[in-house]
Amino acid sequence: MKNYQLFIGGKWVSSQSGDSYEVINPATREAVWRVAYGDDRDAELAVEAAADAFPKWSQTPAKERAAILMKMYQLMLERKEELARTITLEMGKPIREARGEVQSAADYVQWNAEEAKRTYGETIPSSFANKRLLTIRQAVGPVAAITPWNFPLSMVTRKLAPALAAGCTAVLKPATQTPGCAAMLFEIAQEAGLPDGVANLVVGSSGKIGKALLGNHKIRKITFTGSTEVGKLLLRDAADQVKRVSMELGGHAPFIVFADADLEKAVEGAIANKFRNTGQTCICANRIYVQSPVVEEFTALFKAKVENMVVGNGLEETTDIGPVIDEQGLLKVHEHVEDALSKGARLISGGEKCQPGAGTFYKPTILANVSEGMMISTEETFGPVAPIYSFESEEEVIAKANQTNYGLAAYFYTRDLGRAIRVYEALEYGMVGCNDPVPTTVQGPFGGWKESGMGREGGPHGLDDFLETKFVSIQI
Ligand code: NAP
């Protein structure tokens, strides 16, 4: 079995406690590798290393920082298959999707390498003949990054790449379930020539590591992707030192199908959106609203396609739906289904666990007649369950779509241009897919409104969250 260690100050090291743990493949329930298990002591060492490396790295010309990131991009593509297998072994997603994740993760490295060279300042006309006014933009300082298991590689590069491009140094704590692909990325960074201490990896006790990172004045910013619940805890801790924060949190996406939509495309879109990553994405449809004249036809077409989906070990090329991440995740999925059925929902397909292997598998499930008041209508299910709601009017569905404290992603299908503009303007979400079930791309700013977070990753302003603005007034 492969072993992974922590990476601190440019060296692979055991945890201070000497503890380690096994990572479990959710498809087989077998251990895939053993990983050092750190705590606050390891986090402190990593912060010191990041702080020591900061002055030199932030002064390194952007072109040189960009060249190292471009080398990382190339090495990631060379090791694409190995990275993809690691993702699938750790968290179960189908290998075809894992390859897509590696490409997307590498694209974030490339994009930010390019952006590193464009962190322009401004000159500002002064009211006084003897004054010159200007702004420069500088790296915010050493950054702490905490990431989830569901996109274990791309969530890491979405944070590390802009941080390093902007001239920040970093300490990463990946999810306990998925440290392997993060460790591989650090091997790649080392091979690409990233100087010692610029990026550090600490795996282990989230509570202790989180407190150590947030309680240390040397860390100037926290960038987090994960649940809204944990995000709120970290925000409270960050307030004590007024640390800069970026939060990519949970979502509860509406997916609206108007009667004038191309129904075939809407069905294909709903499948691609809902069942990607076994329904374990922050931007996947949680509420599918279909206008009443087409709800029966949509449901029949959807059911026919869903029942053809293959559930199994993600390493098989034919698998469409892999396992849910763990037993707890599986229980939550089933609880949402049972709660909906007990409150009047109709089971169209699935609705039960299945056993293509020893892992935590759940059949792709469709529920109809779903209504407010069911758990599934307000909480993230994080599993392969598609709840269908019927609606009558545009005004009604907009009000329902916005009736949530989340505001990450929303989708709708229509062929009416006027309606399309009205609807995307009215949806209170950070990202909207209009006839597009997969809007995420490195060129677009990714992030949420309301309790789905703050800050944006990717897009033309992706480095902003890692830069401070300094105003300079010069008297001549
Ligand atoms: P999570 O439980 O919030 O965990 C996310 C990360 O936070 C993990 O590394 C976890 O470590 C760590 N963590 C947990 N408690 C902590 C604490 N007290 N202090 C410091 N760190 C702590 O979320 P998850 O279950 O991994 O991921 C699923 C959630 O992420 C969903 O809500 C999903 O919507 C959201 N998500 C959002 C986006 C986005 O871009 N908006 C993208 C992907 C996922 P351990 O693993 O060690 O517990």
Coordinates of C-alpha atoms and ligand atoms in Angstrom, one line a residue:
M1 CA 0.0 0.0 0.0
K2 CA 1.3 3.5 -0.9
N3 CA 2.2 5.9 1.9
Y4 CA 1.9 9.7 1.9
Q5 CA 3.5 12.1 4.2
L6 CA 3.0 15.8 5.0
F7 CA 4.9 18.3 2.9
I8 CA 6.4 21.1 5.0
G9 CA 9.2 23.5 4.1
G10 CA 10.0 21.5 0.9
K11 CA 10.4 18.2 2.8
W12 CA 8.2 15.1 3.1
V13 CA 7.8 14.5 6.8
S14 CA 5.8 12.3 9.3
S15 CA 3.3 14.0 11.6
Q16 CA 4.7 15.3 14.9
S17 CA 2.6 12.7 16.7
G18 CA 3.7 9.9 14.5
D19 CA 0.1 9.1 13.8
S20 CA -1.2 7.9 10.4
Y21 CA -4.5 6.6 9.0
E22 CA -5.9 4.6 6.1
V23 CA -7.8 6.1 3.2
I24 CA -10.8 3.9 2.2
N25 CA -12.1 3.4 -1.3
P26 CA -15.9 3.9 -1.1
A27 CA -16.5 1.5 -4.0
T28 CA -14.9 -1.5 -2.2
R29 CA -14.5 -0.4 1.4
E30 CA -10.8 -1.4 1.2
A31 CA -7.9 0.7 2.3
V32 CA -6.0 2.3 -0.6
W33 CA -3.2 4.1 1.1
R34 CA -1.8 5.2 4.5
V35 CA -1.3 8.9 5.2
A36 CA 0.4 10.8 8.0
Y37 CA -2.2 12.4 10.4
G38 CA -1.2 15.8 11.6
D39 CA -2.5 18.3 14.1
D40 CA -2.0 21.9 15.3
R41 CA 1.8 21.3 15.8
D42 CA 2.2 20.3 12.2
A43 CA 0.1 23.3 11.1
E44 CA 2.3 25.7 13.1
L45 CA 5.4 24.3 11.4
A46 CA 3.7 24.7 8.0
V47 CA 2.7 28.4 8.8
E48 CA 6.3 29.1 9.8
A49 CA 7.6 27.7 6.5
A50 CA 5.0 29.7 4.5
A51 CA 5.8 32.9 6.4
D52 CA 9.6 32.4 5.9
A53 CA 9.2 31.8 2.1
F54 CA 6.8 34.7 1.6
P55 CA 9.3 37.7 1.2
K56 CA 11.3 36.0 -1.5
W57 CA 8.3 34.5 -3.4
S58 CA 6.3 37.7 -3.4
Q59 CA 9.3 39.6 -4.8
T60 CA 10.0 36.9 -7.5
P61 CA 9.1 38.4 -10.9
A62 CA 5.6 37.4 -12.0
K63 CA 7.1 35.9 -15.2
E64 CA 9.1 33.4 -13.1
R65 CA 6.2 32.5 -10.9
A66 CA 4.1 31.9 -14.0
A67 CA 6.8 29.7 -15.6
I68 CA 6.8 27.4 -12.5
L69 CA 3.0 27.2 -12.7
M70 CA 3.1 26.4 -16.5
K71 CA 5.6 23.6 -15.7
M72 CA 3.1 22.3 -13.1
Y73 CA 0.3 22.4 -15.8
Q74 CA 2.4 20.3 -18.2
L75 CA 3.3 17.8 -15.5
M76 CA -0.3 17.4 -14.5
L77 CA -1.3 16.6 -18.0
E78 CA 1.6 14.1 -18.3
R79 CA 0.3 12.4 -15.1
K80 CA -3.3 12.8 -16.0
E81 CA -4.3 9.1 -15.9
E82 CA -2.5 8.5 -12.6
L83 CA -4.1 11.5 -11.1
A84 CA -7.6 10.5 -12.4
R85 CA -7.2 6.9 -11.0
T86 CA -6.2 8.4 -7.6
I87 CA -9.3 10.6 -7.5
T88 CA -11.5 7.6 -8.4
L89 CA -9.8 5.3 -5.8
E90 CA -10.2 7.9 -3.1
M91 CA -13.7 9.2 -3.6
G92 CA -15.4 6.9 -6.2
K93 CA -16.3 9.2 -9.1
P94 CA -16.4 7.5 -12.6
I95 CA -13.0 7.5 -14.2
R96 CA -14.3 9.5 -17.2
E97 CA -15.4 12.3 -14.9
A98 CA -12.1 12.0 -13.0
R99 CA -10.1 12.7 -16.2
G100 CA -12.3 15.7 -16.8
E101 CA -11.5 16.9 -13.3
V102 CA -7.8 16.6 -13.8
Q103 CA -8.1 18.6 -17.1
S104 CA -10.1 21.3 -15.3
A105 CA -7.7 21.4 -12.3
A106 CA -4.8 21.8 -14.8
D107 CA -6.7 24.5 -16.7
Y108 CA -6.9 26.5 -13.4
V109 CA -3.1 26.3 -13.1
Q110 CA -2.6 27.5 -16.7
W111 CA -5.2 30.3 -16.5
N112 CA -3.7 31.7 -13.2
A113 CA -0.1 31.4 -14.6
E114 CA -1.3 33.7 -17.4
E115 CA -3.1 36.0 -15.1
A116 CA 0.0 36.4 -12.8
K117 CA 1.5 38.7 -15.4
R118 CA -1.5 41.0 -15.5
T119 CA -1.9 42.3 -11.9
Y120 CA -1.9 45.9 -13.0
G121 CA -2.1 49.0 -10.8
E122 CA -3.5 52.4 -11.8
T123 CA -2.4 56.1 -12.0
I124 CA -5.1 58.5 -10.9
P125 CA -5.2 62.2 -12.0
S126 CA -4.6 64.4 -9.0
S127 CA -6.3 67.7 -8.1
F128 CA -2.9 69.2 -7.2
A129 CA -0.1 70.1 -9.7
N130 CA 2.6 68.9 -7.3
K131 CA 1.1 65.5 -6.6
R132 CA 1.1 62.1 -8.4
L133 CA -1.4 59.4 -7.3
L134 CA -1.1 55.7 -8.0
T135 CA -2.1 52.3 -6.8
I136 CA -0.1 49.1 -6.8
R137 CA -1.4 45.6 -6.0
Q138 CA 0.6 43.3 -3.8
A139 CA 0.2 39.7 -2.5
V140 CA -2.0 39.5 0.6
G141 CA 0.5 37.3 2.5
P142 CA 0.7 33.6 3.5
V143 CA -2.7 32.0 2.9
A144 CA -4.5 29.0 4.5
A145 CA -6.6 26.9 2.1
I146 CA -9.1 24.2 3.2
T147 CA -10.8 22.0 0.6
P148 CA -13.5 19.3 0.4
W149 CA -13.5 15.7 -0.9
N150 CA -16.0 16.0 -3.8
F151 CA -13.6 17.7 -6.3
P152 CA -10.4 16.8 -4.5
L153 CA -8.0 18.0 -7.1
S154 CA -9.7 20.9 -8.9
M155 CA -10.8 22.5 -5.6
V156 CA -7.1 22.5 -4.6
T157 CA -5.7 24.1 -7.8
R158 CA -8.5 26.7 -7.7
K159 CA -7.0 27.9 -4.5
L160 CA -3.3 27.2 -4.8
A161 CA -2.9 28.4 -8.4
P162 CA -4.2 32.0 -7.9
A163 CA -2.5 32.2 -4.5
L164 CA 0.9 31.3 -5.9
A165 CA 0.3 33.4 -9.1
A166 CA -0.4 36.5 -7.0
G167 CA 2.8 36.0 -4.9
C168 CA 1.2 34.5 -1.8
T169 CA 2.6 31.4 -0.1
A170 CA 0.2 28.8 1.2
V171 CA -0.7 26.0 3.7
L172 CA -3.2 23.5 2.3
K173 CA -5.4 21.2 4.4
P174 CA -7.3 18.9 2.1
A175 CA -10.3 16.7 3.1
T176 CA -9.4 13.7 5.3
Q177 CA -11.0 11.4 2.7
T178 CA -9.0 12.6 -0.2
P179 CA -5.4 13.5 0.6
G180 CA -3.7 11.4 -2.1
C181 CA -4.3 13.5 -5.2
A182 CA -3.4 16.6 -3.2
A183 CA -0.1 14.9 -2.2
M184 CA 0.5 14.1 -5.9
L185 CA 0.0 17.7 -6.8
F186 CA 2.8 18.6 -4.3
E187 CA 5.1 16.1 -5.9
I188 CA 4.4 17.8 -9.2
A189 CA 5.0 21.3 -7.6
Q190 CA 8.4 20.1 -6.3
E191 CA 9.4 18.6 -9.7
A192 CA 8.3 21.9 -11.3
G193 CA 10.8 23.8 -9.1
L194 CA 8.5 25.5 -6.6
P195 CA 10.9 26.9 -3.9
D196 CA 10.8 25.3 -0.5
G197 CA 8.1 26.5 1.9
V198 CA 6.0 28.3 -0.8
A199 CA 3.3 25.6 -0.6
N200 CA 2.9 23.3 2.4
L201 CA 0.5 20.3 2.9
V202 CA -1.0 19.4 6.2
V203 CA -3.5 16.5 6.5
G204 CA -5.2 15.5 9.8
S205 CA -7.4 16.8 12.6
S206 CA -9.6 19.5 11.0
G207 CA -10.5 21.2 14.2
K208 CA -7.0 21.4 15.6
I209 CA -5.4 22.4 12.2
G210 CA -8.2 24.9 11.5
K211 CA -7.7 26.6 14.9
A212 CA -3.9 26.7 14.4
L213 CA -4.2 28.3 11.0
L214 CA -6.9 30.8 11.9
G215 CA -5.3 31.7 15.3
N216 CA -1.9 32.6 13.8
H217 CA -1.4 36.2 12.8
K218 CA 1.1 35.1 10.1
I219 CA -1.8 33.7 8.0
R220 CA -3.4 36.7 6.4
K221 CA -6.2 35.0 4.5
I222 CA -8.3 31.9 4.6
T223 CA -9.8 30.4 1.4
F224 CA -12.3 27.7 2.1
T225 CA -14.5 25.4 0.0
G226 CA -17.0 23.2 1.9
S227 CA -20.3 23.2 3.7
T228 CA -22.0 26.4 4.8
E229 CA -22.0 25.0 8.3
V230 CA -18.2 24.8 8.6
G231 CA -17.8 28.0 6.6
K232 CA -19.7 29.9 9.2
L233 CA -17.5 28.5 12.0
L234 CA -14.3 29.6 10.1
L235 CA -15.8 33.0 9.4
R236 CA -16.4 33.5 13.1
D237 CA -12.8 32.5 13.9
A238 CA -11.4 34.7 11.0
A239 CA -13.2 37.7 12.5
D240 CA -10.9 37.8 15.5
Q241 CA -8.0 38.9 13.4
V242 CA -10.0 40.4 10.6
K243 CA -8.4 37.9 8.2
R244 CA -9.3 38.2 4.5
V245 CA -11.8 35.4 3.6
S246 CA -13.0 33.6 0.5
M247 CA -15.9 31.1 1.0
E248 CA -17.2 28.7 -1.6
L249 CA -20.0 27.0 0.3
G250 CA -23.1 24.8 -0.2
G251 CA -25.9 25.2 -2.7
H252 CA -29.5 24.3 -3.5
A253 CA -29.8 24.7 -7.2
P254 CA -33.2 25.1 -9.0
F255 CA -33.4 23.6 -12.5
I256 CA -36.4 25.1 -14.3
V257 CA -37.9 23.7 -17.5
F258 CA -40.5 26.0 -19.1
A259 CA -43.1 24.5 -21.4
D260 CA -41.6 26.2 -24.5
A261 CA -38.2 24.5 -23.9
D262 CA -36.6 21.9 -26.2
L263 CA -37.6 19.0 -23.9
E264 CA -35.1 16.5 -25.2
K265 CA -32.2 18.9 -24.5
A266 CA -33.7 19.7 -21.1
V267 CA -33.8 16.0 -20.2
E268 CA -30.2 15.5 -21.3
G269 CA -29.2 18.6 -19.4
A270 CA -31.0 17.4 -16.2
I271 CA -29.1 14.1 -16.4
A272 CA -25.7 15.7 -17.0
N273 CA -26.3 18.2 -14.2
K274 CA -28.0 16.1 -11.6
F275 CA -26.0 12.8 -11.7
R276 CA -22.5 14.2 -12.3
N277 CA -20.3 13.0 -9.5
T278 CA -23.2 10.8 -8.2
G279 CA -25.1 14.0 -7.4
Q280 CA -22.4 15.1 -5.0
T281 CA -21.7 18.6 -6.4
C282 CA -22.4 22.0 -4.9
I283 CA -23.9 23.2 -8.1
C284 CA -26.1 20.1 -9.1
A285 CA -29.9 20.4 -9.4
N286 CA -31.6 20.0 -6.0
R287 CA -35.0 21.1 -7.2
I288 CA -36.2 20.3 -10.8
Y289 CA -39.2 22.6 -11.6
V290 CA -41.2 21.6 -14.7
Q291 CA -44.1 23.6 -16.0
S292 CA -47.3 21.7 -15.7
P293 CA -48.2 21.1 -19.4
V294 CA -45.0 19.2 -19.9
V295 CA -44.3 17.6 -16.5
E296 CA -45.6 14.2 -17.4
E297 CA -43.7 14.0 -20.7
F298 CA -40.5 15.3 -19.1
T299 CA -40.8 12.7 -16.3
A300 CA -41.3 9.8 -18.7
L301 CA -38.3 10.8 -20.9
F302 CA -36.2 11.4 -17.8
K303 CA -37.1 8.0 -16.3
A304 CA -36.2 6.1 -19.6
K305 CA -32.7 7.6 -19.6
V306 CA -32.1 7.4 -15.9
E307 CA -33.0 3.7 -15.9
N308 CA -30.2 3.1 -18.5
M309 CA -27.5 4.5 -16.2
V310 CA -24.9 2.0 -15.0
V311 CA -24.1 2.0 -11.3
G312 CA -20.7 0.5 -10.3
N313 CA -17.1 0.9 -9.4
G314 CA -15.8 4.2 -10.9
L315 CA -12.7 2.4 -12.4
E316 CA -15.0 0.7 -14.9
E317 CA -15.1 2.7 -18.1
T318 CA -18.9 2.0 -18.5
T319 CA -19.8 3.3 -15.0
D320 CA -22.2 6.4 -14.9
I321 CA -22.9 6.4 -11.2
G322 CA -20.2 5.6 -8.6
P323 CA -20.6 5.1 -4.8
V324 CA -21.7 7.8 -2.4
I325 CA -18.7 9.0 -0.4
D326 CA -19.4 7.0 2.9
E327 CA -22.0 5.3 5.0
Q328 CA -23.1 8.6 6.6
G329 CA -23.7 10.1 3.2
L330 CA -25.7 7.1 2.1
L331 CA -27.9 7.3 5.2
K332 CA -28.6 11.0 4.5
V333 CA -29.6 10.3 0.9
H334 CA -32.0 7.5 2.0
E335 CA -33.4 9.7 4.8
H336 CA -34.3 12.4 2.3
V337 CA -36.0 9.9 0.0
E338 CA -38.0 8.3 2.8
D339 CA -39.0 11.7 4.2
A340 CA -40.3 12.8 0.8
L341 CA -42.2 9.6 0.3
S342 CA -43.8 9.8 3.7
K343 CA -45.0 13.4 2.9
G344 CA -46.7 12.6 -0.4
A345 CA -43.9 12.3 -3.0
R346 CA -44.3 9.6 -5.7
L347 CA -41.4 7.2 -6.5
I348 CA -40.7 7.1 -10.2
S349 CA -37.4 5.2 -10.1
G350 CA -34.8 3.9 -7.7
G351 CA -35.2 4.8 -4.0
E352 CA -33.0 2.1 -2.6
K353 CA -29.4 1.1 -1.9
C354 CA -27.8 -1.3 -4.3
Q355 CA -24.8 -3.6 -4.3
P356 CA -22.7 -3.8 -7.4
G357 CA -19.8 -4.1 -4.9
A358 CA -19.2 -3.9 -1.2
G359 CA -19.3 -0.1 -1.3
T360 CA -21.9 2.6 -0.5
F361 CA -24.0 2.6 -3.7
Y362 CA -27.5 4.1 -4.2
K363 CA -29.7 3.7 -7.3
P364 CA -30.3 6.8 -9.3
T365 CA -33.7 8.0 -8.0
I366 CA -36.5 10.1 -9.4
L367 CA -39.3 11.5 -7.1
A368 CA -42.4 13.3 -8.5
N369 CA -45.0 15.4 -6.7
V370 CA -42.3 16.9 -4.5
S371 CA -43.3 19.9 -2.4
E372 CA -42.0 22.4 0.1
G373 CA -41.8 21.1 3.7
M374 CA -39.8 18.0 2.6
M375 CA -36.2 17.8 3.8
I376 CA -35.1 17.5 0.2
S377 CA -36.6 20.9 -0.6
T378 CA -34.3 22.8 1.7
E379 CA -31.2 20.7 2.5
E380 CA -28.4 19.5 0.2
T381 CA -29.0 15.8 -0.5
F382 CA -25.5 15.2 -1.9
G383 CA -26.6 12.0 -3.7
P384 CA -28.2 10.7 -6.9
V385 CA -31.8 11.8 -6.2
A386 CA -33.8 14.0 -8.6
P387 CA -36.9 15.6 -7.1
I388 CA -39.5 17.0 -9.6
Y389 CA -41.8 19.8 -8.8
S390 CA -44.6 21.1 -11.0
F391 CA -45.3 24.9 -11.5
E392 CA -47.8 27.1 -13.4
S393 CA -46.3 30.5 -14.0
E394 CA -42.9 32.3 -14.5
E395 CA -43.6 34.6 -11.5
E396 CA -44.4 31.6 -9.3
V397 CA -41.3 29.6 -10.2
I398 CA -38.9 32.6 -9.8
A399 CA -40.3 33.1 -6.3
K400 CA -39.9 29.4 -5.4
A401 CA -36.4 29.2 -7.0
N402 CA -35.2 32.2 -4.8
Q403 CA -36.9 30.9 -1.7
T404 CA -33.7 29.6 -0.1
N405 CA -30.7 31.0 1.9
Y406 CA -28.4 29.4 -0.7
G407 CA -27.5 31.3 -3.9
L408 CA -24.8 29.3 -5.8
A409 CA -26.1 28.1 -9.2
A410 CA -29.4 28.0 -11.0
Y411 CA -30.5 26.7 -14.4
F412 CA -33.4 27.1 -16.8
Y413 CA -34.5 26.0 -20.2
T414 CA -36.6 28.1 -22.5
R415 CA -36.7 29.1 -26.2
D416 CA -38.2 32.5 -25.5
L417 CA -35.5 35.2 -25.5
G418 CA -37.5 37.8 -23.5
R419 CA -38.2 35.2 -20.9
A420 CA -34.5 34.1 -20.8
I421 CA -33.4 37.7 -20.0
R422 CA -36.1 38.3 -17.4
V423 CA -35.3 35.0 -15.7
Y424 CA -31.5 35.3 -15.5
E425 CA -31.9 38.8 -14.2
A426 CA -34.4 37.7 -11.5
L427 CA -32.5 34.6 -10.2
E428 CA -30.6 35.4 -7.0
Y429 CA -27.6 33.2 -7.8
G430 CA -23.9 33.7 -8.5
M431 CA -24.1 31.5 -11.6
V432 CA -26.9 30.9 -14.0
G433 CA -27.0 28.3 -16.9
C434 CA -29.5 29.3 -19.6
N435 CA -30.1 26.2 -21.7
D436 CA -26.6 25.1 -20.3
P437 CA -26.4 22.4 -17.6
V438 CA -22.6 22.7 -17.2
P439 CA -21.6 26.4 -17.1
T440 CA -18.5 26.0 -15.0
T441 CA -15.3 27.0 -16.9
V442 CA -12.0 28.6 -15.9
Q443 CA -12.9 31.7 -17.8
G444 CA -16.0 32.3 -15.7
P445 CA -16.1 33.7 -12.1
F446 CA -17.2 30.8 -9.9
G447 CA -18.9 31.7 -6.6
G448 CA -22.1 32.2 -4.7
W449 CA -24.6 34.8 -3.3
K450 CA -26.2 34.7 0.1
E451 CA -25.1 31.8 2.3
S452 CA -23.3 30.1 -0.6
G453 CA -20.3 32.3 0.0
M454 CA -18.2 35.3 -0.9
G455 CA -15.4 35.8 -3.4
R456 CA -14.9 34.4 -6.9
E457 CA -12.5 31.7 -8.2
G458 CA -11.4 31.8 -11.9
G459 CA -12.5 34.4 -14.4
P460 CA -10.8 37.7 -15.2
H461 CA -10.8 38.8 -11.6
G462 CA -9.7 35.5 -10.0
L463 CA -6.5 36.9 -8.5
D464 CA -8.3 39.8 -6.8
D465 CA -9.0 37.8 -3.7
F466 CA -5.3 37.2 -3.2
L467 CA -4.1 40.8 -3.7
E468 CA -4.3 43.9 -1.5
T469 CA -4.5 47.4 -3.1
K470 CA -2.0 50.0 -1.9
F471 CA -2.6 53.7 -2.7
V472 CA 0.6 55.9 -3.0
S473 CA 0.6 59.7 -3.0
I474 CA 3.8 61.3 -4.2
Q475 CA 4.6 65.0 -3.7
I476 CA 7.0 66.4 -6.2
Ligands
NAP1 P1 -17.0 20.0 5.0 O1 -17.5 19.0 5.9 O2 -17.4 21.4 5.2 O3 -15.4 19.9 4.9 C1 -14.7 20.7 4.0 C2 -13.3 20.8 4.5 O4 -13.3 21.5 5.8 C3 -12.6 19.5 4.8 O5 -11.2 19.6 4.5 C4 -12.8 19.3 6.3 O6 -11.8 18.5 6.9 C5 -12.6 20.7 6.8 N1 -13.2 21.0 8.1 C6 -14.3 20.5 8.7 N2 -14.5 21.0 9.9 C7 -13.5 21.9 10.1 C8 -13.2 22.8 11.2 N3 -13.9 22.8 12.3 N4 -12.1 23.6 11.0 C9 -11.3 23.5 9.9 N5 -11.6 22.7 8.8 C10 -12.7 21.9 8.9 O7 -17.5 19.7 3.5 P2 -17.4 18.4 2.7 O8 -18.4 17.4 3.2 O9 -16.0 18.0 2.6 O10 -17.8 18.9 1.2 C11 -19.1 19.0 0.8 C12 -19.7 20.4 1.0 O11 -18.8 21.3 0.2 C13 -21.0 20.6 0.4 O12 -21.8 21.5 1.2 C14 -20.8 21.3 -1.0 O13 -21.9 22.0 -1.4 C15 -19.6 22.2 -0.6 N6 -18.9 22.5 -1.8 C16 -18.9 23.8 -2.3 C17 -18.2 24.2 -3.5 C18 -18.3 25.6 -4.0 O14 -17.4 25.9 -4.8 N7 -19.2 26.4 -3.5 C19 -17.5 23.2 -4.2 C20 -17.5 21.9 -3.7 C21 -18.2 21.6 -2.5 P3 -12.1 16.9 7.2 O15 -12.2 16.3 5.9 O16 -10.9 16.5 7.9 O17 -13.3 16.9 8.1

